[in-house]
PDB file of C-alpha atoms in Angstrom:
ATOM      1  CA  MET A   1       0.000   0.000   0.000  1.00 47.00           C
ATOM      2  CA  CYS A   2       1.391   3.422  -0.949  1.00 47.00           C
ATOM      3  CA  PRO A   3       1.398   6.317   1.527  1.00 49.00           C
ATOM      4  CA  LYS A   4      -1.408   8.819   1.014  1.00 50.00           C
ATOM      5  CA  GLY A   5       0.660  11.539  -0.705  1.00 47.00           C
ATOM      6  CA  PHE A   6       2.448   9.086  -2.998  1.00 45.00           C
ATOM      7  CA  ARG A   7      -0.443   7.310  -4.709  1.00 46.00           C
ATOM      8  CA  GLY A   8       0.048   6.849  -8.384  1.00 45.00           C
ATOM      9  CA  ILE A   9       3.733   7.724  -8.508  1.00 44.00           C
ATOM     10  CA  GLY A  10       5.718   4.588  -8.645  1.00 43.00           C
ATOM     11  CA  PHE A  11       3.321   1.788  -9.360  1.00 42.00           C
ATOM     12  CA  LYS A  12       1.385   0.979 -12.463  1.00 43.00           C
ATOM     13  CA  SER A  13      -1.659  -1.244 -12.336  1.00 42.00           C
ATOM     14  CA  THR A  14      -1.712  -4.208 -14.641  1.00 44.00           C
ATOM     15  CA  ARG A  15      -4.285  -6.972 -14.912  1.00 46.00           C
ATOM     16  CA  GLY A  16      -5.548  -8.286 -11.620  1.00 47.00           C
ATOM     17  CA  ASN A  17      -4.089  -7.204  -8.311  1.00 45.00           C
ATOM     18  CA  SER A  18      -0.429  -7.460  -9.278  1.00 43.00           C
ATOM     19  CA  ARG A  19       1.565  -4.247  -9.427  1.00 45.00           C
ATOM     20  CA  LYS A  20       4.866  -3.601 -11.086  1.00 44.00           C
ATOM     21  CA  LEU A  21       7.319  -0.771 -10.713  1.00 42.00           C
ATOM     22  CA  LYS A  22       7.301   1.785 -13.513  1.00 40.00           C
ATOM     23  CA  THR A  23      10.491   1.959 -15.497  1.00 39.00           C
ATOM     24  CA  VAL A  24      12.336   5.018 -16.722  1.00 39.00           C
ATOM     25  CA  SER A  25      10.715   4.761 -20.128  1.00 40.00           C
ATOM     26  CA  ASP A  26       7.196   4.731 -18.569  1.00 45.00           C
ATOM     27  CA  THR A  27       7.524   7.972 -16.569  1.00 46.00           C
ATOM     28  CA  GLY A  28      10.187   9.926 -18.417  1.00 57.00           C
ATOM     29  CA  ASP A  29      12.081  10.305 -15.115  1.00 65.00           C
ATOM     30  CA  SER A  30      13.568   7.740 -12.822  1.00 76.00           C
ATOM     31  CA  PHE A  31      11.447   6.582  -9.913  1.00 76.00           C
ATOM     32  CA  PRO A  32      13.680   8.188  -7.245  1.00 80.00           C
ATOM     33  CA  THR A  33      13.545  11.540  -9.038  1.00 81.00           C
ATOM     34  CA  SER A  34       9.780  11.524  -9.388  1.00 77.00           C
ATOM     35  CA  ALA A  35       9.336  10.334  -5.777  1.00 76.00           C
ATOM     36  CA  TYR A  36      11.609  13.121  -4.498  1.00 80.00           C
ATOM     37  CA  LEU A  37       9.781  15.797  -6.480  1.00 79.00           C
ATOM     38  CA  ARG A  38       6.411  14.471  -5.295  1.00 75.00           C
ATOM     39  CA  ALA A  39       7.578  14.380  -1.637  1.00 76.00           C
ATOM     40  CA  LYS A  40       8.904  17.938  -1.926  1.00 78.00           C
ATOM     41  CA  SER A  41       5.584  19.194  -3.260  1.00 76.00           C
ATOM     42  CA  VAL A  42       3.618  17.354  -0.540  1.00 71.00           C
ATOM     43  CA  TRP A  43       5.934  18.782   2.156  1.00 71.00           C
ATOM     44  CA  ARG A  44       5.389  22.316   0.865  1.00 73.00           C
ATOM     45  CA  GLY A  45       1.628  21.800   0.848  1.00 68.00           C
ATOM     46  CA  ARG A  46       1.313  22.121  -2.920  1.00 65.00           C
ATOM     47  CA  ILE A  47       0.561  18.726  -4.348  1.00 60.00           C
ATOM     48  CA  GLN A  48       1.947  18.571  -7.827  1.00 56.00           C
ATOM     49  CA  ARG A  49      -0.195  16.918 -10.448  1.00 57.00           C
ATOM     50  CA  ARG A  50       1.419  14.997 -13.259  1.00 55.00           C
ATOM     51  CA  LYS A  51       1.790  16.899 -16.472  1.00 56.00           C
ATOM     52  CA  ARG A  52       0.695  15.164 -19.594  1.00 52.00           C
ATOM     53  CA  ARG A  53       3.225  15.119 -22.423  1.00 49.00           C
ATOM     54  CA  ARG A  54       2.036  16.730 -25.612  1.00 52.00           C
ATOM     55  CA  ASP A  55       4.950  15.845 -27.856  1.00 46.00           C
ATOM     56  CA  GLY A  56       3.880  12.445 -28.962  1.00 49.00           C
ATOM     57  CA  GLU A  57       1.821   9.471 -27.929  1.00 49.00           C
ATOM     58  CA  ASP A  58       4.903   7.401 -27.217  1.00 51.00           C
ATOM     59  CA  GLY A  59       6.263  10.061 -24.822  1.00 53.00           C
ATOM     60  CA  LEU A  60       9.351  10.859 -26.887  1.00 61.00           C
ATOM     61  CA  SER A  61      10.047  14.389 -28.045  1.00 61.00           C
ATOM     62  CA  LYS A  62      10.532  15.095 -31.696  1.00 69.00           C
ATOM     63  CA  PRO A  63      13.232  17.253 -33.268  1.00 72.00           C
ATOM     64  CA  PHE A  64      12.183  20.767 -34.339  1.00 73.00           C
ATOM     65  CA  SER A  65       9.004  20.607 -32.226  1.00 72.00           C
ATOM     66  CA  SER A  66       7.895  23.387 -29.898  1.00 72.00           C
ATOM     67  CA  GLY A  67       9.591  23.625 -26.520  1.00 68.00           C
ATOM     68  CA  ARG A  68      12.985  22.470 -27.807  1.00 71.00           C
ATOM     69  CA  ASP A  69      14.548  25.911 -28.207  1.00 74.00           C
ATOM     70  CA  PRO A  70      17.412  26.797 -25.855  1.00 79.00           C
ATOM     71  CA  LYS A  71      16.455  28.922 -22.888  1.00 82.00           C
ATOM     72  CA  ALA A  72      18.366  31.849 -21.408  1.00 88.00           C
ATOM     73  CA  LEU A  73      20.488  31.072 -18.349  1.00 89.00           C
ATOM     74  CA  GLY A  74      18.651  33.695 -16.297  1.00 89.00           C
ATOM     75  CA  PHE A  75      15.310  32.027 -17.025  1.00 88.00           C
ATOM     76  CA  VAL A  76      16.668  28.595 -16.077  1.00 86.00           C
ATOM     77  CA  LEU A  77      18.202  29.900 -12.820  1.00 87.00           C
ATOM     78  CA  GLU A  78      14.987  31.736 -11.935  1.00 88.00           C
ATOM     79  CA  SER A  79      12.947  28.563 -12.401  1.00 85.00           C
ATOM     80  CA  VAL A  80      15.424  26.591 -10.242  1.00 85.00           C
ATOM     81  CA  VAL A  81      15.205  29.230  -7.487  1.00 85.00           C
ATOM     82  CA  VAL A  82      11.407  29.071  -7.518  1.00 84.00           C
ATOM     83  CA  ASP A  83      11.330  25.249  -7.662  1.00 83.00           C
ATOM     84  CA  MET A  84      13.741  24.857  -4.750  1.00 84.00           C
ATOM     85  CA  GLY A  85      12.100  27.585  -2.632  1.00 83.00           C
ATOM     86  CA  TRP A  86      15.184  29.786  -2.376  1.00 86.00           C
ATOM     87  CA  SER A  87      13.520  33.096  -3.251  1.00 87.00           C
ATOM     88  CA  SER A  88      13.191  34.346   0.352  1.00 88.00           C
ATOM     89  CA  GLU A  89      16.806  33.444   1.202  1.00 90.00           C
ATOM     90  CA  LEU A  90      18.077  35.233  -1.910  1.00 90.00           C
ATOM     91  CA  GLU A  91      16.000  38.324  -1.103  1.00 92.00           C
ATOM     92  CA  GLN A  92      17.422  38.343   2.426  1.00 92.00           C
ATOM     93  CA  ALA A  93      20.956  38.060   1.031  1.00 92.00           C
ATOM     94  CA  ARG A  94      20.187  40.991  -1.296  1.00 93.00           C
ATOM     95  CA  ILE A  95      19.113  43.091   1.705  1.00 94.00           C
ATOM     96  CA  ILE A  96      22.393  42.372   3.491  1.00 93.00           C
ATOM     97  CA  GLU A  97      24.417  43.110   0.353  1.00 94.00           C
ATOM     98  CA  GLU A  98      22.509  46.288  -0.549  1.00 94.00           C
ATOM     99  CA  TRP A  99      22.232  47.665   3.018  1.00 95.00           C
ATOM    100  CA  PRO A 100      24.469  50.714   2.368  1.00 95.00           C
ATOM    101  CA  ALA A 101      22.389  51.684  -0.677  1.00 95.00           C
ATOM    102  CA  PHE A 102      19.130  51.052   1.200  1.00 94.00           C
ATOM    103  CA  VAL A 103      19.864  53.184   4.281  1.00 94.00           C
ATOM    104  CA  GLY A 104      22.456  55.555   2.812  1.00 94.00           C
ATOM    105  CA  GLU A 105      26.213  55.697   3.220  1.00 94.00           C
ATOM    106  CA  ALA A 106      26.150  57.881   6.356  1.00 94.00           C
ATOM    107  CA  THR A 107      23.844  55.509   8.211  1.00 94.00           C
ATOM    108  CA  ALA A 108      25.622  52.404   6.916  1.00 95.00           C
ATOM    109  CA  GLU A 109      28.893  53.641   8.429  1.00 95.00           C
ATOM    110  CA  HIS A 110      27.309  53.475  11.893  1.00 95.00           C
ATOM    111  CA  THR A 111      25.274  50.268  11.476  1.00 95.00           C
ATOM    112  CA  GLN A 112      25.955  46.643  10.706  1.00 94.00           C
ATOM    113  CA  ILE A 113      23.470  43.833  10.062  1.00 94.00           C
ATOM    114  CA  ILE A 114      23.889  41.071  12.636  1.00 93.00           C
ATOM    115  CA  GLY A 115      21.525  38.680  10.931  1.00 91.00           C
ATOM    116  CA  ILE A 116      17.964  37.740  10.091  1.00 92.00           C
ATOM    117  CA  ARG A 117      16.262  35.403  12.524  1.00 91.00           C
ATOM    118  CA  ASP A 118      12.586  34.351  12.466  1.00 90.00           C
ATOM    119  CA  GLY A 119      11.642  37.194  10.130  1.00 91.00           C
ATOM    120  CA  VAL A 120      13.392  39.858  12.252  1.00 94.00           C
ATOM    121  CA  LEU A 121      16.241  41.908  10.782  1.00 95.00           C
ATOM    122  CA  GLU A 122      18.741  42.629  13.570  1.00 94.00           C
ATOM    123  CA  VAL A 123      20.999  45.655  13.183  1.00 95.00           C
ATOM    124  CA  GLN A 124      23.890  46.591  15.507  1.00 94.00           C
ATOM    125  CA  CYS A 125      24.449  50.337  15.902  1.00 94.00           C
ATOM    126  CA  ASP A 126      27.631  52.178  16.933  1.00 93.00           C
ATOM    127  CA  SER A 127      25.950  54.260  19.623  1.00 93.00           C
ATOM    128  CA  THR A 128      22.721  54.543  21.551  1.00 92.00           C
ATOM    129  CA  THR A 129      21.973  57.746  19.660  1.00 94.00           C
ATOM    130  CA  TRP A 130      21.998  55.928  16.322  1.00 95.00           C
ATOM    131  CA  ALA A 131      19.931  53.063  17.733  1.00 94.00           C
ATOM    132  CA  THR A 132      17.333  55.475  19.155  1.00 94.00           C
ATOM    133  CA  GLU A 133      17.079  57.436  15.914  1.00 95.00           C
ATOM    134  CA  LEU A 134      16.718  54.295  13.813  1.00 95.00           C
ATOM    135  CA  ARG A 135      14.081  52.912  16.202  1.00 95.00           C
ATOM    136  CA  ARG A 136      12.152  56.111  15.618  1.00 96.00           C
ATOM    137  CA  LEU A 137      12.384  55.586  11.835  1.00 95.00           C
ATOM    138  CA  ARG A 138      11.658  51.841  12.001  1.00 95.00           C
ATOM    139  CA  ALA A 139       8.077  52.000  10.633  1.00 95.00           C
ATOM    140  CA  GLU A 140       9.137  54.047   7.614  1.00 95.00           C
ATOM    141  CA  MET A 141      12.158  51.823   6.944  1.00 95.00           C
ATOM    142  CA  LEU A 142      10.130  48.627   7.330  1.00 95.00           C
ATOM    143  CA  THR A 143       7.462  49.872   4.907  1.00 95.00           C
ATOM    144  CA  ARG A 144      10.127  50.738   2.354  1.00 95.00           C
ATOM    145  CA  LEU A 145      11.894  47.417   2.894  1.00 94.00           C
ATOM    146  CA  LEU A 146       8.668  45.468   2.326  1.00 93.00           C
ATOM    147  CA  SER A 147       7.947  47.374  -0.869  1.00 94.00           C
ATOM    148  CA  GLU A 148      11.463  46.975  -2.307  1.00 93.00           C
ATOM    149  CA  TYR A 149      12.024  43.362  -1.147  1.00 92.00           C
ATOM    150  CA  PRO A 150       8.561  41.744  -1.075  1.00 91.00           C
ATOM    151  CA  ASP A 151       9.792  38.116  -1.045  1.00 88.00           C
ATOM    152  CA  SER A 152      12.180  38.575   1.885  1.00 89.00           C
ATOM    153  CA  GLU A 153       9.636  37.504   4.542  1.00 90.00           C
ATOM    154  CA  ILE A 154      10.963  40.128   6.988  1.00 93.00           C
ATOM    155  CA  ARG A 155       8.247  41.339   9.343  1.00 93.00           C
ATOM    156  CA  ASP A 156      10.198  43.420  11.881  1.00 94.00           C
ATOM    157  CA  MET A 157      13.475  45.263  12.454  1.00 95.00           C
ATOM    158  CA  ARG A 158      15.442  45.526  15.707  1.00 95.00           C
ATOM    159  CA  PHE A 159      18.169  48.066  16.316  1.00 95.00           C
ATOM    160  CA  ARG A 160      20.640  47.161  19.060  1.00 93.00           C
ATOM    161  CA  ALA A 161      22.691  49.696  20.919  1.00 89.00           C
ATOM    162  CA  PRO A 162      26.152  48.832  22.182  1.00 89.00           C
ATOM    163  CA  GLY A 163      26.052  47.906  25.802  1.00 77.00           C
ATOM    164  CA  ALA A 164      28.136  46.519  28.605  1.00 63.00           C
ATOM    165  CA  PRO A 165      29.489  43.022  28.078  1.00 64.00           C
ATOM    166  CA  SER A 166      26.780  40.461  28.575  1.00 66.00           C
ATOM    167  CA  TRP A 167      27.121  37.173  30.401  1.00 68.00           C
ATOM    168  CA  ARG A 168      23.960  35.961  28.793  1.00 70.00           C
ATOM    169  CA  HIS A 169      24.473  33.373  26.066  1.00 75.00           C
ATOM    170  CA  GLY A 170      21.340  32.124  24.384  1.00 77.00           C
ATOM    171  CA  PRO A 171      17.649  32.947  24.466  1.00 78.00           C
ATOM    172  CA  ARG A 172      16.880  31.663  28.018  1.00 81.00           C
ATOM    173  CA  VAL A 173      17.667  33.361  31.343  1.00 76.00           C
ATOM    174  CA  VAL A 174      17.805  31.862  34.825  1.00 75.00           C
ATOM    175  CA  PRO A 175      16.621  34.188  37.596  1.00 76.00           C
ATOM    176  CA  GLY A 176      19.174  35.112  40.210  1.00 70.00           C
ATOM    177  CA  ARG A 177      22.104  37.398  40.782  1.00 65.00           C
ATOM    178  CA  GLY A 178      23.968  36.084  37.765  1.00 61.00           C
ATOM    179  CA  PRO A 179      27.769  36.021  37.551  1.00 62.00           C
ATOM    180  CA  ARG A 180      28.232  38.260  40.597  1.00 62.00           C
ATOM    181  CA  ASP A 181      27.617  35.404  43.041  1.00 55.00           C
ATOM    182  CA  THR A 182      30.571  33.407  41.659  1.00 55.00           C
ATOM    183  CA  TYR A 183      33.152  36.026  42.687  1.00 55.00           C
ATOM    184  CA  GLY A 184      33.353  36.186  46.296  1.00 51.00           C
TER     185      GLY A 184
END
């Protein structure tokens, strides 16, 4: 019995209840390739239906038929990015790369992107003055960022001011006096 999301991929019904594995010539792709692509589409929540071949009844393409022309490299790379789901990561990398042009050279000299975590762009500032000013402009900057980089999946921006050295490592904190009670 096939799992629910994989029905009709790898097995072909013949007479009676016997089933045989489809070969490469039956599907056009190898079974592992088609199973991987089907699993990827089920995992993303978009179940991919099989496309019917239009080239010929035997499934082989014919020379000089439509769809055989070479495609531009940019078009091929764009389709790979969309198929693999890399568009948000590439948009986020563009934001990091184009940060000086986005905020301006004067602001970029006093800021540095720490990273993007859970849809939050974290920016380290040189001084508390810069952090306070950028926090004040956050709504305007976020609106502009969402309009210029719509696929980035960034929903918030945080501006960090430099502070005293922190003993805190990680997202969790234990209540208590902290490192002071170890010296003494």
